[in-house]
XYZ file of C-alpha atoms in Angstrom:
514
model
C 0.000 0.000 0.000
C 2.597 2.503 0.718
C 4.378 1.776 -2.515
C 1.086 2.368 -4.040
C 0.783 5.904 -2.627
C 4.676 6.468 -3.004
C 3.812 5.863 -6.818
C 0.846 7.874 -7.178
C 2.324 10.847 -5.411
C 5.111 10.557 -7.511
C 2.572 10.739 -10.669
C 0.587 13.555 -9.539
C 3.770 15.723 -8.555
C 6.364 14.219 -11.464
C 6.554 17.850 -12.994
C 6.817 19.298 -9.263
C 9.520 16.961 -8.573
C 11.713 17.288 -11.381
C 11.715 21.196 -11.352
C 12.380 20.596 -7.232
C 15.522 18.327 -8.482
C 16.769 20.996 -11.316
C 16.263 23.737 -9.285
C 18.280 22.033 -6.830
C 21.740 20.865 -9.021
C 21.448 24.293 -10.693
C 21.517 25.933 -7.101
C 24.698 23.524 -6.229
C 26.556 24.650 -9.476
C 25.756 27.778 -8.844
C 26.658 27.825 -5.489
C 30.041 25.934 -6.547
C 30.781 28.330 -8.738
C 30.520 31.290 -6.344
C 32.500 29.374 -3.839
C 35.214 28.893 -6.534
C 35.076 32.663 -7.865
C 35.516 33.669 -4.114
C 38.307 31.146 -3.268
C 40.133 32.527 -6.650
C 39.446 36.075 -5.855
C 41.294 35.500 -2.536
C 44.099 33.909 -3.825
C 44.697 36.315 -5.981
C 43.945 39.136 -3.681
C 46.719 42.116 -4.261
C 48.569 40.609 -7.212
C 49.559 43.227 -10.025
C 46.384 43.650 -12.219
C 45.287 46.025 -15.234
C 42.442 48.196 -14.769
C 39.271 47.791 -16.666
C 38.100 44.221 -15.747
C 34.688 43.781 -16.343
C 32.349 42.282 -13.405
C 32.244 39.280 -15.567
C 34.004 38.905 -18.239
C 37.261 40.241 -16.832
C 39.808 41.518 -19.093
C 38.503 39.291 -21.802
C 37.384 42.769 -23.797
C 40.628 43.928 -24.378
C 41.554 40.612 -26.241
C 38.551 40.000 -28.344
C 37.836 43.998 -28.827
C 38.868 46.044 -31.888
C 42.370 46.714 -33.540
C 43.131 43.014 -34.230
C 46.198 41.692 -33.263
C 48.712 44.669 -33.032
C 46.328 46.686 -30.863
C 46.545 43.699 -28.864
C 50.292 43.513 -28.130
C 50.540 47.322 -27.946
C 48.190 47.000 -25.249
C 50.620 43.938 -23.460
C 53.308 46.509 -23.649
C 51.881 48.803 -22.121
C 50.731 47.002 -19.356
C 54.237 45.577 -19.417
C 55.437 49.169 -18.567
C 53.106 49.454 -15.543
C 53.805 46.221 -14.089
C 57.558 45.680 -15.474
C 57.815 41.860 -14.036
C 54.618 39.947 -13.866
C 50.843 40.649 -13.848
C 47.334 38.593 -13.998
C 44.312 38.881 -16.453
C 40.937 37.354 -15.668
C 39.214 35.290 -18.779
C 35.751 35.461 -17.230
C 35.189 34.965 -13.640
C 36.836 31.680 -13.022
C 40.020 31.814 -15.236
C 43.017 33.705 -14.184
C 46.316 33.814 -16.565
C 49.444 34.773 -14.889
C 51.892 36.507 -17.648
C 55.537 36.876 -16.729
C 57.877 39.684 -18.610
C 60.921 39.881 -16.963
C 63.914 37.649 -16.648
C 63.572 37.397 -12.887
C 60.546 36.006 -13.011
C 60.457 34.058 -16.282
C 63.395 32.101 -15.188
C 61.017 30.893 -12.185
C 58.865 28.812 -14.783
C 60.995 28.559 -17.215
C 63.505 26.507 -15.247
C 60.654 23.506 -14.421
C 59.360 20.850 -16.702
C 55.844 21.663 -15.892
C 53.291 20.438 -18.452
C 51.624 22.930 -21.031
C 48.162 23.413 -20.167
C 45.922 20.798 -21.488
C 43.093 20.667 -19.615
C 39.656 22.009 -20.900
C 40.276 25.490 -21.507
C 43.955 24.915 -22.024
C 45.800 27.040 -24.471
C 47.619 23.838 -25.916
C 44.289 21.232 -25.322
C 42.773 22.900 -29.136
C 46.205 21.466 -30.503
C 46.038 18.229 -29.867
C 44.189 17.445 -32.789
C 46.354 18.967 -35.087
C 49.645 18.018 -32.814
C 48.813 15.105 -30.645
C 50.961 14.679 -27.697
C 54.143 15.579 -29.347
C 57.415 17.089 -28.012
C 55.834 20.370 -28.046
C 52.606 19.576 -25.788
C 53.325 16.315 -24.116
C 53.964 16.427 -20.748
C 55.192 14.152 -17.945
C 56.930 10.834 -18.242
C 56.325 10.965 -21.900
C 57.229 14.287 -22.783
C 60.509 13.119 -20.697
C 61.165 9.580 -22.571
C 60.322 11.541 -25.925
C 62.947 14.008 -25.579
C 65.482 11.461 -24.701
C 64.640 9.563 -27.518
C 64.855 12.471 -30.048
C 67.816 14.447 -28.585
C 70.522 12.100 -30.872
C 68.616 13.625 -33.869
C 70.288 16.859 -33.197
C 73.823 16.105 -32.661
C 76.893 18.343 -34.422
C 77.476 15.172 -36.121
C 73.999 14.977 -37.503
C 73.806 18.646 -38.351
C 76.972 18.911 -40.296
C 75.875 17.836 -43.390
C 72.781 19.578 -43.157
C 74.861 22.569 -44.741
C 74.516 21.348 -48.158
C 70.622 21.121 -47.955
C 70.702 24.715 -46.584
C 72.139 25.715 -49.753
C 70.684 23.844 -52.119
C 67.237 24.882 -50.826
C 68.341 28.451 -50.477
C 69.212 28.222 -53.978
C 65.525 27.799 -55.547
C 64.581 30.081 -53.129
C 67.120 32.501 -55.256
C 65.536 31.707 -58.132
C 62.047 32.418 -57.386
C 63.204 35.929 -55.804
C 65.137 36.073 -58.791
C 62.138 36.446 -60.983
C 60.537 39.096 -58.974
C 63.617 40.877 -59.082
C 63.598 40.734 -63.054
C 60.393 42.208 -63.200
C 60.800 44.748 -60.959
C 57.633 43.494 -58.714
C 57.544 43.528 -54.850
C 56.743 39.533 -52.992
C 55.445 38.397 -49.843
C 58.188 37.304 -48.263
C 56.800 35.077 -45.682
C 54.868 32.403 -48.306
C 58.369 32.521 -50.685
C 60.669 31.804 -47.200
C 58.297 29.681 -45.952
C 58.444 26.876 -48.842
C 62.313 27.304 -48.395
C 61.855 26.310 -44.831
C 59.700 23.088 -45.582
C 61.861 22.000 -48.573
C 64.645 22.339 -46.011
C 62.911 20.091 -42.804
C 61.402 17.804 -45.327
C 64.618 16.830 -46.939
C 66.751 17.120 -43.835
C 64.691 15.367 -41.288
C 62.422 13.037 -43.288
C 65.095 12.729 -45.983
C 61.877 13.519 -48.118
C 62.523 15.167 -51.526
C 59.474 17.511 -52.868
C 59.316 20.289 -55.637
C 57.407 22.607 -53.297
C 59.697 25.534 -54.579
C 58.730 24.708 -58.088
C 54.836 25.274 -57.816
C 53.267 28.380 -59.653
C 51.100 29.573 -57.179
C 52.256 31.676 -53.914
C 51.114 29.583 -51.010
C 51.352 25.906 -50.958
C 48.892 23.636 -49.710
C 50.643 22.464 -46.490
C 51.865 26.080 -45.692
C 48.120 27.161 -46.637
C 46.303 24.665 -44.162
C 49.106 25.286 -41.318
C 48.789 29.037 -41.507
C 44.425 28.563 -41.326
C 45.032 25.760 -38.444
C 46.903 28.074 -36.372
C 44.759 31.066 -36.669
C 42.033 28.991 -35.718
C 43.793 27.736 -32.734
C 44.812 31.388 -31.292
C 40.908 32.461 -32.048
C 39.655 29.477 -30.070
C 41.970 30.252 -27.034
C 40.392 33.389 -26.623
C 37.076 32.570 -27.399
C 35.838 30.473 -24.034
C 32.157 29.947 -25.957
C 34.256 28.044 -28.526
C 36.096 25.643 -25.522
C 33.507 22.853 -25.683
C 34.252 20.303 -28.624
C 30.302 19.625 -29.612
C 29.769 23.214 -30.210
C 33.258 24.403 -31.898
C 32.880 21.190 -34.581
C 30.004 22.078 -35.389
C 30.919 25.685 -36.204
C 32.457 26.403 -39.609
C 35.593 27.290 -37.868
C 35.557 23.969 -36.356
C 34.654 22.204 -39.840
C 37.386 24.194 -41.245
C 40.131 23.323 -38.655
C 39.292 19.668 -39.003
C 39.489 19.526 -42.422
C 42.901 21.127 -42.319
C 43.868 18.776 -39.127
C 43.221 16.026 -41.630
C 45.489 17.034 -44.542
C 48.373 17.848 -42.748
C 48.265 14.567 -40.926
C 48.018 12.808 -44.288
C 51.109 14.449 -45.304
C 52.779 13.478 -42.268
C 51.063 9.781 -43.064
C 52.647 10.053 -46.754
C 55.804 10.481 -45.158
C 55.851 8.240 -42.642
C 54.939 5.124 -44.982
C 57.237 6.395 -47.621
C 60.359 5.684 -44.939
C 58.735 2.818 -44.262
C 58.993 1.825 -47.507
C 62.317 2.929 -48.175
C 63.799 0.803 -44.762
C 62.966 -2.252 -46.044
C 65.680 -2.368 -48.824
C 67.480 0.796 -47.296
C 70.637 -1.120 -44.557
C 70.598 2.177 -42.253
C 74.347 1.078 -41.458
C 75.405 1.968 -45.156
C 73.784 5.704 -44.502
C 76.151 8.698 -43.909
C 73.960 9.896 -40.714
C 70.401 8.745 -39.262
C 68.111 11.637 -40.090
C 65.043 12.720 -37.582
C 62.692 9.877 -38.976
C 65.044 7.036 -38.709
C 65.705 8.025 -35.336
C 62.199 7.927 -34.949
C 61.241 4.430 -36.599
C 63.767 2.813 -34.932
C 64.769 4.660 -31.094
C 63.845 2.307 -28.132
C 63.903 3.350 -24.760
C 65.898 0.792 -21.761
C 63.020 -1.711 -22.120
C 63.476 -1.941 -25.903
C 60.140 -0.593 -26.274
C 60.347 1.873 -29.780
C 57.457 4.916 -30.381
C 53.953 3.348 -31.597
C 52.635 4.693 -35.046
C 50.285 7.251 -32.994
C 53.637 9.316 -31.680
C 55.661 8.918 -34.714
C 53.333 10.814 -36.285
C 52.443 13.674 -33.435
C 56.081 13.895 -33.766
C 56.375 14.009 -37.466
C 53.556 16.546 -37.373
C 54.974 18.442 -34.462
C 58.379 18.584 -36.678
C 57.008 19.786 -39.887
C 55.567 22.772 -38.543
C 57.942 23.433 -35.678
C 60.673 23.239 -38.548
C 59.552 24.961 -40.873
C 56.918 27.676 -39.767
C 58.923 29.296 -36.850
C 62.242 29.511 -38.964
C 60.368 31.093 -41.657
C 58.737 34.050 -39.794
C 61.996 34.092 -38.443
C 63.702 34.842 -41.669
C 61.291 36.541 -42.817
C 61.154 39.349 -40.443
C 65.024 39.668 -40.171
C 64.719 41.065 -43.813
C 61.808 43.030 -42.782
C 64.259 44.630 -40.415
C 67.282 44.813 -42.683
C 65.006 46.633 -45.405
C 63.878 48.842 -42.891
C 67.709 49.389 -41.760
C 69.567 49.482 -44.962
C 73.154 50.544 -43.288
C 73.098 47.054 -41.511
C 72.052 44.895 -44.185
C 75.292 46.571 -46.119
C 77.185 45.759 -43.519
C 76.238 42.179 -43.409
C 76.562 42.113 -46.732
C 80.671 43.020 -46.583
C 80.875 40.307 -44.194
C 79.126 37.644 -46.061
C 81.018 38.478 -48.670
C 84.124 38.687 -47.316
C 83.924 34.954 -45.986
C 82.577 33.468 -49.492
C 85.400 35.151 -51.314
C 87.676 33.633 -48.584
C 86.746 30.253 -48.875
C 88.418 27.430 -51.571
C 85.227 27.036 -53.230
C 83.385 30.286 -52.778
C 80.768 28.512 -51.062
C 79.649 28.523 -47.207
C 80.617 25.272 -45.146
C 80.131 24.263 -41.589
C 83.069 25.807 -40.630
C 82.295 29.933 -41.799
C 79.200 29.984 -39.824
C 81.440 30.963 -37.187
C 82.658 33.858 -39.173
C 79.592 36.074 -39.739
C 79.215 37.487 -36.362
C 77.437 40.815 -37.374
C 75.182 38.663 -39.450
C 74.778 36.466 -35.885
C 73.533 39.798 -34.177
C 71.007 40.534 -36.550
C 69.659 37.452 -36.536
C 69.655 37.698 -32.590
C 68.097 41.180 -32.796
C 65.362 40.266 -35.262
C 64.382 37.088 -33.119
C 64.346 39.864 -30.175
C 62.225 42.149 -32.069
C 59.928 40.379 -33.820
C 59.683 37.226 -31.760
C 58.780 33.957 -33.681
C 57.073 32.390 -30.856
C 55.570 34.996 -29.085
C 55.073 33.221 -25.939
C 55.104 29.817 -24.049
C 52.704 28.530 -21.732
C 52.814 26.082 -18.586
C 50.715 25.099 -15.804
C 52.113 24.874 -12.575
C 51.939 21.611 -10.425
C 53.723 23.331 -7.069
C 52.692 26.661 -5.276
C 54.611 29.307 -7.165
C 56.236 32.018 -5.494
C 56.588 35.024 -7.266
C 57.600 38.785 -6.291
C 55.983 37.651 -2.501
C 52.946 36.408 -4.168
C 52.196 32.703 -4.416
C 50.656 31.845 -7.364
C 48.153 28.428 -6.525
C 48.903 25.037 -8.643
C 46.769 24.693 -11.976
C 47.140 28.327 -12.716
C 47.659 29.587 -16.648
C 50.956 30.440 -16.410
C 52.814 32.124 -19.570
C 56.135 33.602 -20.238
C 55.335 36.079 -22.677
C 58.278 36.225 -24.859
C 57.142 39.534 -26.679
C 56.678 41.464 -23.636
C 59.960 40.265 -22.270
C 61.754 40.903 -25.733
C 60.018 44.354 -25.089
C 60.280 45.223 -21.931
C 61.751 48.637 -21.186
C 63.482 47.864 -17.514
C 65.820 45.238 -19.594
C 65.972 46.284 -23.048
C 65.367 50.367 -22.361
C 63.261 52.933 -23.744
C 64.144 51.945 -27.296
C 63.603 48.314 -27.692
C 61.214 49.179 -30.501
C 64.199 49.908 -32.393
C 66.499 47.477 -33.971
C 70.004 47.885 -32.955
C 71.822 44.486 -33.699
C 74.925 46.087 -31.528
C 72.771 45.061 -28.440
C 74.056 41.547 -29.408
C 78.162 42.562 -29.638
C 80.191 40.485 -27.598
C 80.506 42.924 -25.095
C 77.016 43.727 -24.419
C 75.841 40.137 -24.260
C 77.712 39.459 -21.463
C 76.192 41.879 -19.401
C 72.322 40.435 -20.244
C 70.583 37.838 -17.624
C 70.555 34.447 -19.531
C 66.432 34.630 -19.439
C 66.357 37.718 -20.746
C 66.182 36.672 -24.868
C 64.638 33.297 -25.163
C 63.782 32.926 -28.855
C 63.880 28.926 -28.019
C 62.607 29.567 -24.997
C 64.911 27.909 -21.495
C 65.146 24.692 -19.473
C 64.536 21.632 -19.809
C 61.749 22.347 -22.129
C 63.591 24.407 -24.469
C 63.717 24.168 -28.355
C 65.212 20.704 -29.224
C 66.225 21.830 -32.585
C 67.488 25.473 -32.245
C 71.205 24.933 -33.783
C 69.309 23.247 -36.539
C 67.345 26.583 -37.077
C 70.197 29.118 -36.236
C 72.125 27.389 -38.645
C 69.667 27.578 -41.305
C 68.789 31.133 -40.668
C 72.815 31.950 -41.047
C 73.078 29.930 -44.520
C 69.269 31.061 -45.996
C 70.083 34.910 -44.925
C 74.320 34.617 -46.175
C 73.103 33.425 -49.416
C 70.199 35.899 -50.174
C 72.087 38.861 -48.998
C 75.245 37.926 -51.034
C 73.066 37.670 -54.143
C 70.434 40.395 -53.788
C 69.688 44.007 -51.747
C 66.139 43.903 -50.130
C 64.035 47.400 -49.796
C 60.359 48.161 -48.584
C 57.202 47.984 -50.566
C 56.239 51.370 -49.037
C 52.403 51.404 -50.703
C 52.273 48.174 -48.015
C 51.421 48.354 -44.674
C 53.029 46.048 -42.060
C 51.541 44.519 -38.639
C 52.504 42.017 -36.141
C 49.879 39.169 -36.113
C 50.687 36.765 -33.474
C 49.092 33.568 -33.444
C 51.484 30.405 -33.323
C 54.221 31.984 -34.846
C 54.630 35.634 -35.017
C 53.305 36.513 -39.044
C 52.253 39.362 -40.589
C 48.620 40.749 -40.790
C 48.561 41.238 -44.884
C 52.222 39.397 -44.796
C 55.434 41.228 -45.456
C 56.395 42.549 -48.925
C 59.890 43.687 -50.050
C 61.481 44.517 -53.335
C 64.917 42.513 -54.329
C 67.519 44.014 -56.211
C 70.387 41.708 -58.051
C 74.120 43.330 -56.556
């Protein structure tokens, strides 16, 4: 009987009931939620803050408002000013970012192997389809056996003969500059450097020959789908509406960054099986050096376990576009600056040419990259000025003490590499300016080790950054000795930082045969 009237009160009230239970778990979230913004509020009670925050939203206005990406980083400068070594942003009310801009303080999460934040909501989480858990995002035990695995790749002895790929790509890349210079017509630098840069990584660490430089058209698929993918991926970060998966792929952004996510990994695929291919006739003892995939196809760690298919490929992926994207803006901007700065580019170009003209062969080898040291200090400068990887983010797993605040675990931490390349207590009132003389000998001596980190520090720093330094050397020595780079002064140039540091309409120069 009194299941009977248990039943039928349940029937007569089911509408009362279940608006009593909703009611209810929306009160607990809600009351969760306040408890949370509370508890964050007090932690983070007195730390340096911009003015402006919105009751809500927090500072998420001044990152999704007008003026695009340069208004953007003016703005981080200026706060960088204000608050000269660290300072926090709210993304709505339960998201705090902690951005650090000064050596002292960069150093303090720079010198840690914490894990980049992958967690929902995480700048590096949106990656993961396009990266995987790769050198660049894993963290952990696997980032750790990864980077042991790879780190041979990279040797001197590996990189040696690397020089002769440096030059042979540099070469077409003469050629097609060549043309524009014939007729007199201005390029984009950036989508001309940037097939350079993945001819180069393809045939040096996949030992994977292409005619990418050959095509007729100005951006190539690959560099096409990489430069969409990574927009995407900076617009979702800021966009917390876009954080949940069953609403962003079902956007058109979403569509879009899938579809893109799928033909880059089928390059990496094409790759991959190509080697595979290849190894089955190819005795690896007969080969002058093990390039990045053999190392990859056949590294085992102590318990002669060797990388599954899943993370050669998150590293093959993570390779192509570390290799070949960052290196390129890289390059790219360094003429920017040398247009913009003709004395210096002639002065690079006496020493370039002095060394050639020096040499038995009148070609660069392995051992002149030693000689170009002006040429070394605008490369330096440019990677100071422009910064191709504008910043790098972590999440702590320890209380962090910084400046006498502690900073709780799980917080967005980020060493913003443009405000510290920026930042007028290290660099002074003109780091705007590029002065390559910052980089003499006898200047650099007198800068804190954290305070230019184009490959960022640590034990998480760039695994391949002599491999890029000494393709920047070789790509710039040979351009410079063959041509003199001005402005396009009808275009207009702006930082775009997404990924990589680019350019909003992309960089144009004129090149003039010497």
């Amino acid at each position: 009987m009194a299941v009977v009237s248990v039943y039928r009160l349940l029937k007569d009230n089911f509408v009362e009931f279940v608006a009593v239970g909703v009611i209810s778990f929306a009160f607990i979230l809600l009351l969760k939620l306040v408890i949370r913004i509370i508890n964050l509020r007090r932690a983070f009670k007195g730390f340096p803050e911009p003015g402006g925050k919105h009751w809500l939203l927090g500072h998420m206005k001044f990152f999704l408002g007008k003026g695009g990406s340069n208004a953007r980083l003016q703005r981080a400068l200026e706060w960088t000013a204000k608050y000269p070594k660290f300072f926090i942003t709210f993304f709505g009310p339960t998201r705090v970012s902690c951005t650090l801009n000064h050596p002292d303080t960069v150093k303090i999460l720079l010198k840690g192997a914490d894990p980049k934040p992958i967690g929902f909501g995480g700048a590096y989480r949106h990656a993961l389809p396009w990266l995987g858990e790769g050198l660049l995002i894993a963290g952990g035990k696997r980032w750790a056996r990864s980077r042991r695995l790879l780190t041979p790749a990279f040797h001197f002895d590996i990189l040696k003969p690397y020089i002769g790929v440096y030059k042979e790509c540099a070469g077409l890349l003469e050629d097609n500059i060549g043309r524009f210079a014939r007729e007199g017509r201005s390029f984009e630098v950036f989508s001309q450097v940037c097939l350079c840069t993945l001819d180069i990584i393809l045939r040096c660490a996949f030992s994977y020959k292409t005619n990418c430089q050959e095509q007729t058209g100005e951006v190539h698929p690959y560099v096409k789908a990489v430069n969409e993918i990574a927009e995407l991926w900076f617009y979702r970060n800021r966009a917390p509406w876009l954080y949940p998966d069953f609403i962003y792929y079902n956007t058109e952004d979403g569509k879009r960054f899938q579809k893109n996510c799928n033909f880059v990994h089928n390059v990496a695929s094409e790759v991959m099986q190509k080697r595979r291919k290849d190894l089955e006739t190819l005795d690896l003892k007969s080969k002058r050096y093990l390039d990045f995939l053999d190392i990859l196809l056949t590294a085992k760690d102590e318990n002669g376990t060797g990388l599954s298919d899943e993370e050669i490929r998150n590293e093959v992926d993570t390779f192509l576009f570390e290799g070949h994207d960052t290196t390129a803006s890289a390059i790219s901007w360094i003429l920017f600056s040398l247009s913009e700065n003709p004395e210096y580019q002639v002065k690079c170009q006496k020493e370039i040419d002095q060394v050639i003209s020096d040499s038995e062969d009148g070609e660069l080898g392995w051992e002149d990259l030693s000689k170009l040291p002006f040429l070394t200090q605008c490369i330096k400068e440019g990677m100071r000025l422009h910064c191709p990887v504008p910043f790098v983010a972590r999440n702590n797993t320890t209380p962090v003490e910084i400046e006498g605040h502690t900073v709780p675990p799980g917080t967005f931490m980020v060493a913003n590499i443009w405000c510290l390349h920026h930042n007028p207590t290290v660099w002074g009132p003109d780091h705007m300016q590029f002065k390559p003389e910052r980089f003499a000998k006898e200047n650099i001596s007198k800068l804190d080790s954290f305070a230019f980190l184009p490959f960022s520090a640590g034990p998480r720093n760039c695994i391949g950054q002599h491999f890029a330094l000494n393709e920047e050397k070789i790509v710039l020595a040979k351009l410079l000795h063959r041509f003199s780079f001005s402005l396009d002064k009808e275009h207009k140039v702006e930082h775009n930082a997404v990924a990589v540091m680019r350019a909003v309409n992309g960089i144009r120069l004129y090149a003039k045969e010497r």
